[in-house]
Coordinates of C-alpha atoms and ligand atoms in Angstrom, one line a residue:
M629 CA 104.5 108.6 90.1
S630 CA 101.8 106.4 88.4
R631 CA 98.2 107.2 88.8
T632 CA 96.0 104.9 90.9
V633 CA 92.7 103.9 89.3
L634 CA 89.9 102.4 91.3
I635 CA 87.9 99.9 89.2
T636 CA 84.4 99.2 90.4
G637 CA 82.3 96.3 89.2
A638 CA 85.6 94.5 89.0
T639 CA 84.1 91.0 89.0
G640 CA 81.7 91.8 86.2
S641 CA 81.8 91.7 82.4
V642 CA 82.8 95.2 81.4
S643 CA 85.3 95.8 84.2
S644 CA 86.9 92.5 83.6
A645 CA 87.5 93.4 80.0
L646 CA 88.7 96.8 81.1
L647 CA 91.3 95.1 83.3
D648 CA 92.4 93.1 80.3
A649 CA 92.7 96.3 78.2
L650 CA 94.7 98.0 81.0
D651 CA 97.1 95.1 81.3
G652 CA 100.7 96.3 81.0
S653 CA 99.8 100.0 81.5
A654 CA 101.7 102.1 83.9
L655 CA 98.6 102.7 86.0
A656 CA 98.3 101.2 89.5
L657 CA 95.1 99.3 89.5
R658 CA 92.9 98.8 92.5
A659 CA 89.7 96.8 92.4
L660 CA 86.6 97.3 94.6
V661 CA 84.8 94.0 95.4
R662 CA 82.0 93.2 97.7
D663 CA 83.3 89.7 98.5
R664 CA 87.0 89.0 98.7
S665 CA 86.4 85.3 98.1
R666 CA 85.5 86.2 94.5
A667 CA 88.7 88.2 94.0
G668 CA 91.2 85.4 93.5
A669 CA 91.6 86.0 89.8
L670 CA 92.1 89.8 90.4
E671 CA 94.8 89.1 93.0
R672 CA 96.5 86.6 90.7
R673 CA 96.8 89.3 88.0
G674 CA 98.5 91.7 90.4
V675 CA 95.5 94.0 91.0
E676 CA 95.2 95.4 94.5
V677 CA 91.9 94.3 95.9
V678 CA 89.9 96.4 98.4
V679 CA 86.5 95.2 99.9
G680 CA 83.6 97.6 99.9
D681 CA 79.9 97.9 98.9
L682 CA 78.7 100.9 96.9
G683 CA 75.4 100.5 98.8
D684 CA 77.1 101.1 102.1
P685 CA 79.0 104.4 102.2
S686 CA 80.7 103.5 105.5
T687 CA 82.8 100.9 103.6
L688 CA 84.1 103.2 100.9
P689 CA 86.7 105.7 102.4
P690 CA 89.6 103.2 102.6
A691 CA 88.9 102.1 99.0
F692 CA 89.0 105.6 97.6
K693 CA 91.9 106.9 99.7
G694 CA 94.9 107.9 97.4
V695 CA 92.9 107.2 94.2
N696 CA 93.4 109.6 91.2
D697 CA 90.8 108.1 88.8
V698 CA 87.7 106.1 89.3
W699 CA 86.0 103.8 86.8
L700 CA 82.5 103.9 88.0
L701 CA 80.2 101.0 87.0
T702 CA 76.9 100.3 88.7
A703 CA 74.9 97.1 88.2
M704 CA 71.5 97.3 86.6
D705 CA 69.4 97.8 89.8
P706 CA 66.8 100.2 91.1
R707 CA 69.4 101.3 93.7
A708 CA 72.0 102.2 91.0
P709 CA 71.6 106.0 91.5
E710 CA 72.2 105.5 95.3
N711 CA 75.3 103.4 94.6
S712 CA 76.6 105.9 92.1
M713 CA 75.9 108.8 94.5
N714 CA 77.8 107.0 97.2
A715 CA 80.8 106.5 94.9
V716 CA 80.8 110.1 93.8
W717 CA 80.6 111.4 97.4
A718 CA 83.4 109.1 98.4
A719 CA 85.5 110.3 95.4
R720 CA 84.9 114.0 96.4
Q721 CA 85.8 113.3 100.0
A722 CA 89.0 111.5 99.0
G723 CA 90.1 114.2 96.6
V724 CA 89.8 112.0 93.5
E725 CA 90.5 113.9 90.3
R726 CA 88.5 112.2 87.6
V727 CA 85.6 109.8 87.3
V728 CA 84.9 107.9 84.1
R729 CA 81.4 106.5 84.3
L730 CA 79.6 103.7 82.5
S731 CA 76.1 104.8 81.7
A732 CA 73.8 103.4 78.9
I733 CA 72.5 104.1 75.4
G734 CA 70.1 107.0 75.4
A735 CA 70.3 107.8 79.1
A736 CA 67.9 110.7 79.6
H737 CA 65.1 111.7 82.0
D738 CA 62.6 110.8 79.2
A739 CA 64.3 107.6 78.1
P740 CA 62.0 104.7 77.4
T741 CA 63.6 102.3 79.9
R742 CA 63.9 102.6 83.7
N743 CA 67.6 101.8 83.3
G744 CA 68.1 104.8 81.0
R745 CA 66.2 107.1 83.4
L746 CA 68.2 105.8 86.4
H747 CA 71.5 106.4 84.6
A748 CA 70.4 109.9 83.7
L749 CA 70.1 110.8 87.4
S750 CA 73.7 109.6 88.0
D751 CA 75.1 111.1 84.8
H752 CA 73.7 114.5 85.8
E753 CA 74.9 114.2 89.4
L754 CA 78.5 113.4 88.2
Q755 CA 78.4 116.3 85.7
A756 CA 77.5 118.7 88.6
S757 CA 80.1 117.2 91.0
G758 CA 83.0 119.5 90.3
L759 CA 85.1 116.4 89.5
R760 CA 86.5 115.9 86.1
W761 CA 84.2 113.5 84.3
T762 CA 83.7 111.4 81.2
I763 CA 80.5 109.4 80.5
L764 CA 80.2 106.4 78.2
R765 CA 76.7 105.6 77.0
P766 CA 77.4 102.5 75.0
H767 CA 74.9 100.7 72.7
A768 CA 73.5 97.3 73.6
F769 CA 76.2 94.7 74.1
M770 CA 76.7 91.8 71.6
Q771 CA 77.5 89.8 74.7
N772 CA 73.8 90.0 75.7
L773 CA 73.3 87.0 73.4
L774 CA 75.5 84.9 75.7
W775 CA 72.5 84.9 78.1
Q776 CA 70.8 82.6 75.6
A777 CA 73.9 80.6 74.7
G778 CA 72.6 77.4 76.3
R779 CA 69.4 77.6 74.3
I780 CA 71.3 78.4 71.1
A781 CA 73.6 75.4 71.7
H782 CA 70.6 73.2 72.6
D783 CA 68.1 73.9 69.8
G784 CA 69.6 76.6 67.6
T785 CA 67.1 79.3 68.6
F786 CA 67.0 82.4 70.7
S787 CA 64.1 84.7 71.6
L788 CA 63.8 88.5 72.3
N789 CA 60.9 91.0 72.1
M790 CA 62.8 93.2 69.6
A791 CA 60.7 92.5 66.5
Q792 CA 62.9 93.3 63.5
G793 CA 64.5 96.4 65.1
R794 CA 68.0 97.2 63.9
L795 CA 70.7 97.8 66.5
G796 CA 74.2 99.2 66.3
M797 CA 75.2 96.7 69.0
I798 CA 78.7 96.8 70.3
D799 CA 81.2 94.2 71.6
L800 CA 81.7 95.1 75.2
R801 CA 85.5 94.6 74.7
D802 CA 85.3 97.8 72.6
V803 CA 83.6 99.7 75.5
A804 CA 86.5 98.5 77.7
D805 CA 89.0 99.7 75.1
V806 CA 87.4 103.1 74.9
A807 CA 87.5 103.4 78.8
A808 CA 91.1 102.2 78.9
H809 CA 92.2 104.9 76.4
I810 CA 90.4 107.6 78.4
L811 CA 91.9 106.4 81.7
R812 CA 95.4 106.3 80.2
A813 CA 95.1 109.8 78.9
E814 CA 95.6 112.9 81.1
P815 CA 92.5 114.0 83.0
E816 CA 91.8 117.1 80.9
R817 CA 91.8 115.2 77.6
H818 CA 88.3 113.7 77.7
H819 CA 86.9 115.9 80.5
G820 CA 83.3 116.9 79.9
K821 CA 82.7 114.4 77.1
I822 CA 79.9 112.0 76.6
Y823 CA 80.6 109.1 74.2
T824 CA 78.1 106.7 72.8
P825 CA 80.2 103.8 71.6
S826 CA 78.5 101.5 69.1
G827 CA 79.4 98.7 66.7
P828 CA 80.3 99.4 63.1
E829 CA 76.9 98.5 61.6
T830 CA 73.3 98.1 62.4
L831 CA 71.9 94.6 62.4
S832 CA 68.5 93.1 63.2
Y833 CA 68.6 89.9 65.4
A834 CA 67.5 87.9 62.4
E835 CA 70.6 89.0 60.6
A836 CA 72.7 88.4 63.7
A837 CA 71.3 84.9 63.8
E838 CA 72.3 84.3 60.2
Q839 CA 75.8 85.5 60.8
L840 CA 76.1 83.4 64.0
G841 CA 74.8 80.4 62.0
Q842 CA 77.5 80.9 59.3
V843 CA 80.2 80.9 62.0
L844 CA 78.8 77.9 63.8
G845 CA 78.1 76.0 60.6
R846 CA 74.4 75.4 61.4
T847 CA 71.1 77.3 61.1
I848 CA 70.3 79.6 64.0
H849 CA 66.8 81.1 64.3
Y850 CA 65.8 84.3 66.0
V851 CA 62.2 84.1 67.4
A852 CA 60.5 87.5 67.7
A853 CA 58.6 87.2 71.0
D854 CA 55.9 89.5 72.3
A855 CA 56.6 91.4 75.5
E856 CA 54.5 89.0 77.7
D857 CA 56.2 85.9 76.5
A858 CA 59.7 87.5 76.7
H859 CA 59.0 88.5 80.3
A860 CA 57.7 85.1 81.3
G861 CA 60.6 83.3 79.6
M862 CA 63.2 85.5 81.5
V863 CA 61.5 85.0 84.8
A864 CA 61.3 81.2 84.2
G865 CA 65.0 81.3 83.4
G866 CA 65.7 82.8 86.8
I867 CA 66.0 86.5 85.9
P868 CA 64.6 88.6 88.7
H869 CA 61.2 90.3 88.1
W870 CA 62.6 93.9 88.1
L871 CA 65.4 93.1 85.6
A872 CA 63.1 91.1 83.3
G873 CA 60.7 94.0 83.2
M874 CA 63.5 96.4 82.4
F875 CA 64.8 94.1 79.6
V876 CA 61.3 94.0 78.1
E877 CA 61.3 97.8 78.1
Y878 CA 64.7 97.7 76.2
G879 CA 63.2 95.1 73.8
Q880 CA 60.2 97.4 73.0
A881 CA 62.4 100.5 72.6
L882 CA 65.0 98.7 70.4
G883 CA 62.3 96.9 68.4
S884 CA 60.9 100.4 67.6
G885 CA 64.1 101.9 66.3
F886 CA 65.6 103.3 69.5
G887 CA 69.0 101.7 68.6
D888 CA 69.0 102.0 64.9
F889 CA 72.2 104.1 64.7
T890 CA 76.0 103.8 64.8
T891 CA 78.5 106.3 65.9
T892 CA 82.3 106.7 65.2
D893 CA 83.1 107.1 68.9
V894 CA 85.1 103.8 69.2
E895 CA 87.3 104.8 66.2
D896 CA 87.6 108.4 67.3
V897 CA 88.9 107.4 70.8
V898 CA 90.7 104.2 70.2
G899 CA 92.0 104.8 66.6
R900 CA 90.6 101.6 65.0
P901 CA 87.2 100.5 64.0
P902 CA 85.0 98.6 66.4
R903 CA 84.6 94.8 66.2
R904 CA 81.9 93.5 63.9
F905 CA 79.2 91.0 65.1
A906 CA 80.9 88.3 63.1
D907 CA 84.2 88.9 65.1
F908 CA 82.2 88.5 68.3
A909 CA 80.6 85.3 67.0
R910 CA 84.0 83.8 66.0
D911 CA 85.5 84.7 69.4
H912 CA 82.6 83.0 71.3
V913 CA 82.1 79.9 69.3
A914 CA 82.8 77.7 72.3
A915 CA 79.9 79.3 74.3
F916 CA 77.4 78.7 71.5
A917 CA 78.6 75.3 70.3
A918 CA 76.2 72.4 70.7
Ligands
LIG1489 N1 74.1 94.9 78.7 C1 74.0 96.0 77.9 O1 73.7 95.8 76.7 C2 74.5 97.3 78.4 C3 74.6 98.4 77.4 C4 75.0 99.6 77.9 C5 75.3 99.8 79.2 N2 75.2 98.8 80.1 C6 75.5 99.1 81.5 O2 76.5 98.2 82.0 C7 76.4 98.1 83.4 C8 76.6 96.6 83.8 O3 77.9 96.2 83.5 P1 78.3 94.7 83.4 O4 77.5 94.0 82.3 O5 79.7 94.6 83.4 O6 77.7 94.2 84.8 P2 77.8 92.8 85.6 O7 78.6 91.8 84.8 O8 76.4 92.4 86.0 O9 78.7 93.2 86.8 C9 78.2 94.0 87.9 C10 79.3 94.3 88.8 O10 78.9 95.2 89.8 C11 79.2 94.7 91.1 N3 78.3 95.2 92.1 C12 77.0 95.0 92.1 N4 76.4 95.6 93.2 C13 77.5 96.2 93.8 C14 77.5 97.0 95.0 N5 76.5 97.3 95.7 N6 78.8 97.5 95.4 C15 79.9 97.2 94.6 N7 79.9 96.4 93.5 C16 78.6 96.0 93.1 C17 79.2 93.2 90.9 O11 80.0 92.6 91.9 P3 79.7 91.3 92.7 O12 80.7 90.3 92.2 O13 79.9 91.6 94.1 O14 78.2 90.9 92.4 C18 79.8 93.1 89.5 O15 81.2 93.1 89.6 C19 75.1 98.7 83.8 O16 75.3 100.0 84.3 C20 74.3 98.8 82.5 O17 73.3 99.8 82.4 C21 74.8 97.6 79.7

């Protein structure tokens, strides 16, 4: 009998890519959504849709019933540890065998960002849960640049408070491919492992701008902002205050060398090298085009 996998965060970026990566697999896919009206695309691709909210444990038992494996993704939010806790508890109650959890780069109790410290709480809870577990702590996503795609299209600039920090940033489709390989493998295979998937090279955002410009055929400039301006710009662009503050913390950490590394984890798990920034740029030309 095929294993049933519950995909959380199913309307979001990483889990959508994971569903793509699991297309055609023998796994029975079930997606947890908060709002069924947003699940049309999931239903059209043949995924079973269940409604539930990780913030409300009373909604979770039907979603977790009969599930073998959970892909556990929590949105960046101060309540993420509570949401993760509710999912792990529901998994234990339902007899789930394995949880594969999306954490973040450098998650630790002394991480320089609130997101990293919040993820550490949930990582450690899962590790102590008695369930089989695998944790992914990916590097910063190349797709973060899409948040400024409109500005890049408009005036050829983007702005971050990352100074000239170098990052082993990763295409989130490679994070999804790593997760898909793990979920397809038997539960023992990756149990107890923490992976830190990264891209194949470290780049500064000035270098990323140059590569993006080459693909787009026009000059793109990276503007190194200070923390205050970066925060004000994000809030003006509609990003909630908490998230903007947290992104500024990442900017400061990454600008100071926190992300200046690569790993071989994508190739080790998937068996091919990760996508380069230039691949990401070519695949997203339409989003950045003027
Ligand atoms: N961006 C990066 O560079 C980076 C790097 C490493 C790790 N990460 C990690 O990646 C994760 C974010 O992934 P993403 O970019 O795919 O997120 P995303 O696109 O923002 O999607 C978040 C998903 O979570 C769902 N969700 C939010 N609150 C929920 C709740 N209470 N109950 C059930 N579902 C809920 C949303 O559903 P709705 O449709 O209902 O809103 C949506 O499907 C975070 O944990 C972050 O730390 C990010």
